Short mmCIF file of C-alpha atoms in Angstrom, two decimals:
data_model
loop_
_atom_site.label_atom_id
_atom_site.label_comp_id
_atom_site.label_asym_id
_atom_site.label_seq_id
_atom_site.Cartn_x
_atom_site.Cartn_y
_atom_site.Cartn_z
CA MET A 1 71.37 37.63 -50.80
CA SER A 2 72.31 38.49 -54.68
CA THR A 3 70.12 40.57 -56.51
CA GLU A 4 69.16 37.68 -59.04
CA ILE A 5 67.75 35.85 -56.16
CA VAL A 6 65.97 38.96 -54.67
CA GLU A 7 64.89 39.49 -58.01
CA MET A 8 63.67 35.76 -58.75
CA HIS A 9 61.84 35.75 -55.28
CA LEU A 10 60.13 39.51 -56.03
CA LYS A 11 58.73 37.91 -59.25
CA LEU A 12 57.68 34.93 -58.06
CA LEU A 13 55.84 37.07 -55.32
CA PHE A 14 54.27 39.08 -57.94
CA ASP A 15 53.26 36.29 -60.17
CA LEU A 16 51.64 34.62 -57.02
CA ASP A 17 49.41 38.08 -55.79
CA ASN A 18 48.08 38.13 -58.83
CA LEU A 19 46.77 34.90 -59.04
CA LEU A 20 45.19 35.23 -55.57
CA ASN A 21 43.69 38.55 -56.84
CA ASP A 22 42.31 37.12 -59.80
CA MET A 23 40.66 34.13 -57.61
CA ASP A 24 39.01 36.89 -56.29
CA GLU A 25 38.05 38.05 -60.14
CA PRO A 26 33.73 37.36 -60.05
CA THR A 27 34.83 36.59 -63.92
CA TYR A 28 37.13 34.15 -62.71
CA LYS A 29 34.55 32.62 -60.49
CA LYS A 30 31.94 32.29 -63.21
CA ILE A 31 33.89 30.50 -65.54
CA GLY A 32 33.90 27.71 -63.67
CA PHE A 33 37.59 27.32 -61.65
CA LYS A 34 36.81 26.14 -58.38
CA VAL A 35 39.44 27.12 -55.58
CA GLU A 36 38.86 26.04 -51.77
CA GLU A 37 39.50 28.06 -48.76
CA GLN A 38 42.16 26.07 -47.11
CA GLU A 39 43.74 26.20 -50.64
CA LYS A 40 43.91 29.87 -50.92
CA GLN A 41 45.14 30.35 -47.52
CA SER A 42 47.79 27.77 -48.19
CA LEU A 43 49.13 29.89 -51.26
CA ILE A 44 48.90 33.16 -48.61
CA LYS A 45 51.36 31.08 -46.46
CA THR A 46 53.48 30.51 -49.50
CA ARG A 47 53.59 34.20 -50.30
CA THR A 48 54.40 35.33 -46.68
CA ASP A 49 57.37 32.75 -46.39
CA LEU A 50 58.59 34.21 -49.18
CA LEU A 51 58.02 38.39 -48.23
CA LYS A 52 60.20 36.88 -45.29
CA LYS A 53 62.98 35.64 -47.29
CA LEU A 54 63.47 39.13 -48.92
CA PRO A 55 65.13 41.62 -47.78
CA ARG A 56 63.21 43.92 -44.72
CA GLU A 57 63.69 47.00 -47.00
CA THR A 58 62.52 45.24 -49.98
CA ALA A 59 59.75 43.41 -48.43
CA ASP A 60 58.14 46.44 -46.89
CA ILE A 61 58.73 48.95 -50.58
CA TYR A 62 56.62 45.56 -52.08
CA GLU A 63 54.01 45.48 -49.49
CA ARG A 64 53.00 49.38 -49.61
CA LEU A 65 53.41 49.57 -52.75
CA ARG A 66 50.84 46.37 -53.10
CA LYS A 67 49.02 48.39 -50.94
CA ARG A 68 48.82 51.29 -52.81
CA TYR A 69 48.64 49.61 -56.59
CA GLN A 70 47.49 46.28 -56.02
CA ARG A 71 50.63 45.77 -58.30
CA ALA A 72 53.76 46.59 -57.38
CA ILE A 73 55.54 45.76 -60.23
CA ALA A 74 55.31 47.42 -63.41
CA PRO A 75 57.33 46.41 -66.90
CA VAL A 76 59.30 48.44 -68.55
CA ASP A 77 58.48 48.62 -72.52
CA ASN A 78 60.14 50.89 -75.35
CA GLY A 79 61.45 53.09 -72.08
CA PHE A 80 57.70 53.26 -70.05
CA CYS A 81 56.42 52.28 -67.00
CA PHE A 82 53.59 50.37 -67.70
CA GLY A 83 52.30 51.06 -64.35
CA CYS A 84 51.75 54.91 -65.10
CA PHE A 85 52.75 54.92 -68.57
CA GLN A 86 55.00 57.44 -67.97
CA ARG A 87 58.49 57.69 -70.18
CA LEU A 88 61.60 56.68 -67.77
CA PRO A 89 64.95 58.84 -67.22
CA THR A 90 67.33 57.61 -70.00
CA GLN A 91 69.86 57.09 -67.72
CA LEU A 92 67.07 54.25 -65.90
CA LEU A 93 67.29 52.83 -69.35
CA ALA A 94 70.02 50.62 -69.77
CA ARG A 95 69.15 47.54 -67.34
CA SER A 96 71.06 47.76 -63.77
CA GLU A 97 71.97 45.12 -61.84
CA LYS A 98 69.95 47.12 -58.93
CA ILE A 99 66.14 46.75 -57.87
CA ILE A 100 64.64 50.18 -59.39
CA THR A 101 61.87 51.96 -58.74
CA CYS A 102 59.60 54.18 -61.17
CA PRO A 103 60.84 58.18 -60.09
CA ASN A 104 56.95 59.19 -61.18
CA CYS A 105 54.68 55.82 -59.70
CA GLY A 106 57.28 54.23 -57.16
CA ARG A 107 56.61 50.93 -59.01
CA ILE A 108 59.51 48.20 -58.65
CA LEU A 109 60.64 48.03 -62.72
CA TYR A 110 61.36 45.08 -64.18
CA TRP A 111 62.71 44.52 -67.78
CA ARG A 112 61.79 41.79 -69.78
CA LYS A 113 64.72 39.74 -71.05
CA LYS A 114 64.25 39.87 -75.13
CA MET Z 1 39.34 38.83 -80.12
CA ASN Z 2 39.06 35.30 -81.54
CA LEU Z 3 41.08 32.16 -80.29
CA ALA Z 4 42.22 30.75 -83.53
CA SER Z 5 44.18 34.04 -84.12
CA LEU Z 6 45.85 33.74 -80.57
CA LEU Z 7 47.16 30.00 -81.77
CA SER Z 8 50.49 30.10 -83.56
CA LYS Z 9 50.82 26.60 -85.40
CA ASP Z 10 54.83 26.07 -84.05
CA ARG Z 11 53.02 25.97 -80.13
CA ILE Z 12 50.76 23.26 -80.92
CA THR Z 13 51.96 20.10 -80.33
CA LEU Z 14 49.70 17.02 -81.45
CA SER Z 15 51.67 14.35 -80.77
CA LEU Z 16 53.07 15.30 -76.77
CA LYS Z 17 54.87 12.50 -75.44
CA PRO Z 18 52.58 11.41 -72.11
CA GLY Z 19 54.50 11.52 -68.77
CA LYS Z 20 53.72 12.91 -65.38
CA LYS Z 21 51.54 16.21 -65.10
CA ASN Z 22 54.14 18.60 -64.14
CA LYS Z 23 56.54 17.39 -67.10
CA VAL Z 24 53.90 17.72 -69.58
CA ILE Z 25 52.86 21.06 -68.24
CA GLU Z 26 57.16 22.03 -68.26
CA ASP Z 27 57.06 20.52 -71.69
CA LEU Z 28 54.20 22.74 -73.26
CA VAL Z 29 55.66 26.02 -70.93
CA TYR Z 30 59.16 25.50 -72.99
CA THR Z 31 57.27 25.69 -76.57
CA ILE Z 32 56.55 29.60 -75.10
CA LYS Z 33 59.76 30.67 -72.88
CA GLN Z 34 62.94 29.12 -71.97
CA GLY Z 35 65.74 29.73 -69.27
CA VAL Z 36 64.93 31.16 -66.21
CA ASP Z 37 61.48 32.74 -67.71
CA ALA Z 38 60.45 29.40 -68.13
CA GLU Z 39 61.05 28.59 -64.98
CA LEU Z 40 59.20 31.15 -63.28
CA ILE Z 41 56.16 30.58 -65.58
CA LEU Z 42 56.55 26.98 -64.24
CA SER Z 43 56.61 27.57 -60.82
CA THR Z 44 53.35 29.92 -60.77
CA LEU Z 45 51.41 27.24 -63.41
CA LEU Z 46 52.18 24.36 -60.56
CA LYS Z 47 51.18 26.87 -57.66
CA ARG Z 48 48.26 26.99 -59.58
CA GLU Z 49 47.56 23.56 -60.00
CA GLU Z 50 48.05 22.85 -56.24
CA LEU Z 51 44.70 24.99 -55.47
CA GLY Z 52 42.91 22.89 -57.22
CA SER Z 53 43.31 20.86 -60.68
CA THR Z 54 42.80 22.99 -64.13
CA GLY Z 55 41.50 19.86 -65.63
CA ILE Z 56 38.11 20.72 -66.54
CA GLY Z 57 36.81 17.44 -67.02
CA LYS Z 58 35.82 14.78 -70.32
CA ALA Z 59 40.10 14.92 -71.24
CA ILE Z 60 40.46 18.89 -71.09
CA ALA Z 61 42.74 20.73 -69.09
CA ILE Z 62 43.67 24.35 -68.98
CA PRO Z 63 46.48 25.57 -66.67
CA HIS Z 64 46.70 28.99 -66.56
CA CYS Z 65 47.97 31.93 -64.61
CA ARG Z 66 49.63 35.21 -65.02
CA SER Z 67 53.43 36.39 -65.24
CA LEU Z 68 56.08 39.08 -65.77
CA ALA Z 69 57.67 37.02 -68.47
CA VAL Z 70 55.39 37.81 -70.72
CA ASP Z 71 54.45 40.72 -72.34
CA LYS Z 72 51.03 39.56 -74.78
CA LEU Z 73 48.51 36.55 -73.91
CA GLU Z 74 50.65 33.55 -74.69
CA ILE Z 75 48.86 30.30 -75.84
CA ALA Z 76 50.52 26.62 -76.14
CA VAL Z 77 48.29 23.40 -76.78
CA GLY Z 78 49.09 19.92 -76.53
CA ARG Z 79 47.53 16.45 -77.37
CA THR Z 80 48.99 13.52 -76.19
CA THR Z 81 49.55 10.29 -77.46
CA LYS Z 82 48.06 8.66 -74.84
CA PRO Z 83 46.06 10.26 -71.74
CA ILE Z 84 47.35 11.27 -68.84
CA LYS Z 85 46.52 11.28 -65.09
CA PHE Z 86 45.95 15.23 -64.15
CA ASN Z 87 43.67 14.96 -60.97
CA ALA Z 88 40.93 16.37 -62.99
CA ILE Z 89 37.36 17.19 -61.71
CA ASP Z 90 36.07 14.33 -63.16
CA LYS Z 91 39.17 12.24 -61.96
CA LYS Z 92 39.39 10.97 -65.80
CA PRO Z 93 42.69 11.31 -67.40
CA VAL Z 94 43.56 14.58 -69.69
CA SER Z 95 44.72 14.15 -73.47
CA LEU Z 96 43.87 17.96 -74.71
CA ILE Z 97 46.09 20.85 -72.91
CA PHE Z 98 45.50 24.51 -73.44
CA LEU Z 99 47.97 26.50 -71.48
CA ILE Z 100 47.59 30.11 -71.26
CA ILE Z 101 49.88 32.87 -69.82
CA ALA Z 102 48.98 36.55 -69.88
CA PRO Z 103 51.24 39.67 -68.65
CA PRO Z 104 50.19 41.31 -65.48
CA GLN Z 105 48.99 44.28 -67.12
CA ASP Z 106 46.35 43.30 -69.24
CA PRO Z 107 43.95 46.04 -70.92
CA GLY Z 108 40.05 45.11 -70.55
CA ASN Z 109 40.97 41.93 -68.69
CA GLN Z 110 41.19 39.92 -72.33
CA TYR Z 111 42.86 37.12 -70.29
CA LEU Z 112 39.84 35.90 -68.62
CA ILE Z 113 37.50 36.35 -71.27
CA THR Z 114 39.91 34.37 -73.47
CA LEU Z 115 40.22 31.93 -70.53
CA GLY Z 116 36.52 31.93 -70.63
CA LYS Z 117 36.42 31.48 -73.90
CA ILE Z 118 38.44 28.27 -73.81
CA VAL Z 119 36.65 26.66 -71.78
CA GLN Z 120 33.50 27.39 -73.67
CA ILE Z 121 35.37 26.22 -77.16
CA ALA Z 122 36.79 22.91 -74.85
CA LYS Z 123 33.34 22.05 -73.52
CA GLU Z 124 32.12 22.54 -77.43
CA LEU Z 125 35.08 20.12 -78.81
CA ILE Z 126 33.84 17.33 -76.01
CA LYS Z 127 30.56 17.38 -77.17
CA LYS Z 128 30.83 17.17 -80.64
CA LYS Z 129 33.93 14.89 -80.08
CA LEU Z 130 36.57 16.57 -82.03
CA ILE Z 131 39.43 16.41 -79.33
CA GLY Z 132 41.13 13.75 -81.62
CA LYS Z 133 40.19 15.08 -85.15
CA SER Z 134 42.80 17.32 -86.13
CA GLN Z 135 46.22 15.92 -87.94
CA THR Z 136 48.12 18.90 -88.11
CA PRO Z 137 48.65 21.83 -86.37
CA GLU Z 138 46.95 24.07 -89.46
CA GLU Z 139 43.78 21.54 -88.99
CA PHE Z 140 43.66 22.52 -85.30
CA ILE Z 141 43.58 26.11 -85.76
CA THR Z 142 40.90 25.48 -88.64
CA LEU Z 143 39.05 23.60 -86.12
CA ILE Z 144 38.95 25.48 -83.36
CA ASP Z 145 38.21 29.03 -86.05
CA GLN Z 146 35.11 27.02 -86.72
CA VAL Z 147 33.58 25.76 -83.41
CA GLU Z 148 34.30 29.68 -82.61
CA LYS Z 149 32.13 30.83 -85.56
CA GLY Z 150 29.47 28.03 -84.97
CA LEU Z 151 29.68 29.42 -80.90
CA LYS Z 152 29.05 32.84 -82.04
CA LYS Z 153 26.20 31.77 -84.47
CA GLY Z 154 24.27 30.09 -82.17
CA LYS Z 155 24.17 32.88 -79.94
#
């Protein structure tokens, strides 16, 4: 599987996990957006299927980080990891084709397209 | 933070072409992002719609999600020239759509606060029959600002 496809699956998985997290927020429920349990279960199944499409090692890293931090991926901004807010070593700053983790917190790093 | 300050006139389309729900959402996403980022946002928004329509009733819908593709809260507004089917909670068609995309890391949970504020303002637009009033994006921003100030005074 190409790095681009793994990255696309990871980003979608991450966005779906954020959706699931927000749905459990009391503020979200208070706003009035109702989500039935059955639909929620269907979203959980979608994210599980997506996880299975990832290489085993990547899926394991993602799940381990999600359990630890809730959000497994951190955007990079101005050379900082936006998960732990530590400056990243210069050699990491040039966007690489590989999936890179933060040397400090371990989160998967994501460089936004400018 | 007030909602009017988050709106930008180039992301307000007051003569949005009516069409299928997903296509209208896609058109609005493209006012915010293009390419793979737009595809990612669209996939998440449509997954959210599958869970239950974000059509809150009385012609207004608020599709929303968080996405890695944005680094700050982004809002697009579309008013369709004809109401469209949106599977809204009241089963009635929709003509005004607020699309909101938030970054995953969001200090102070501005996303949910803004989402709540949009719902509140949308209900006020319905109550005062203001949905079709604005003719230009500038007028729309002014209207939102006035409604928001009115809500604050009313507290």
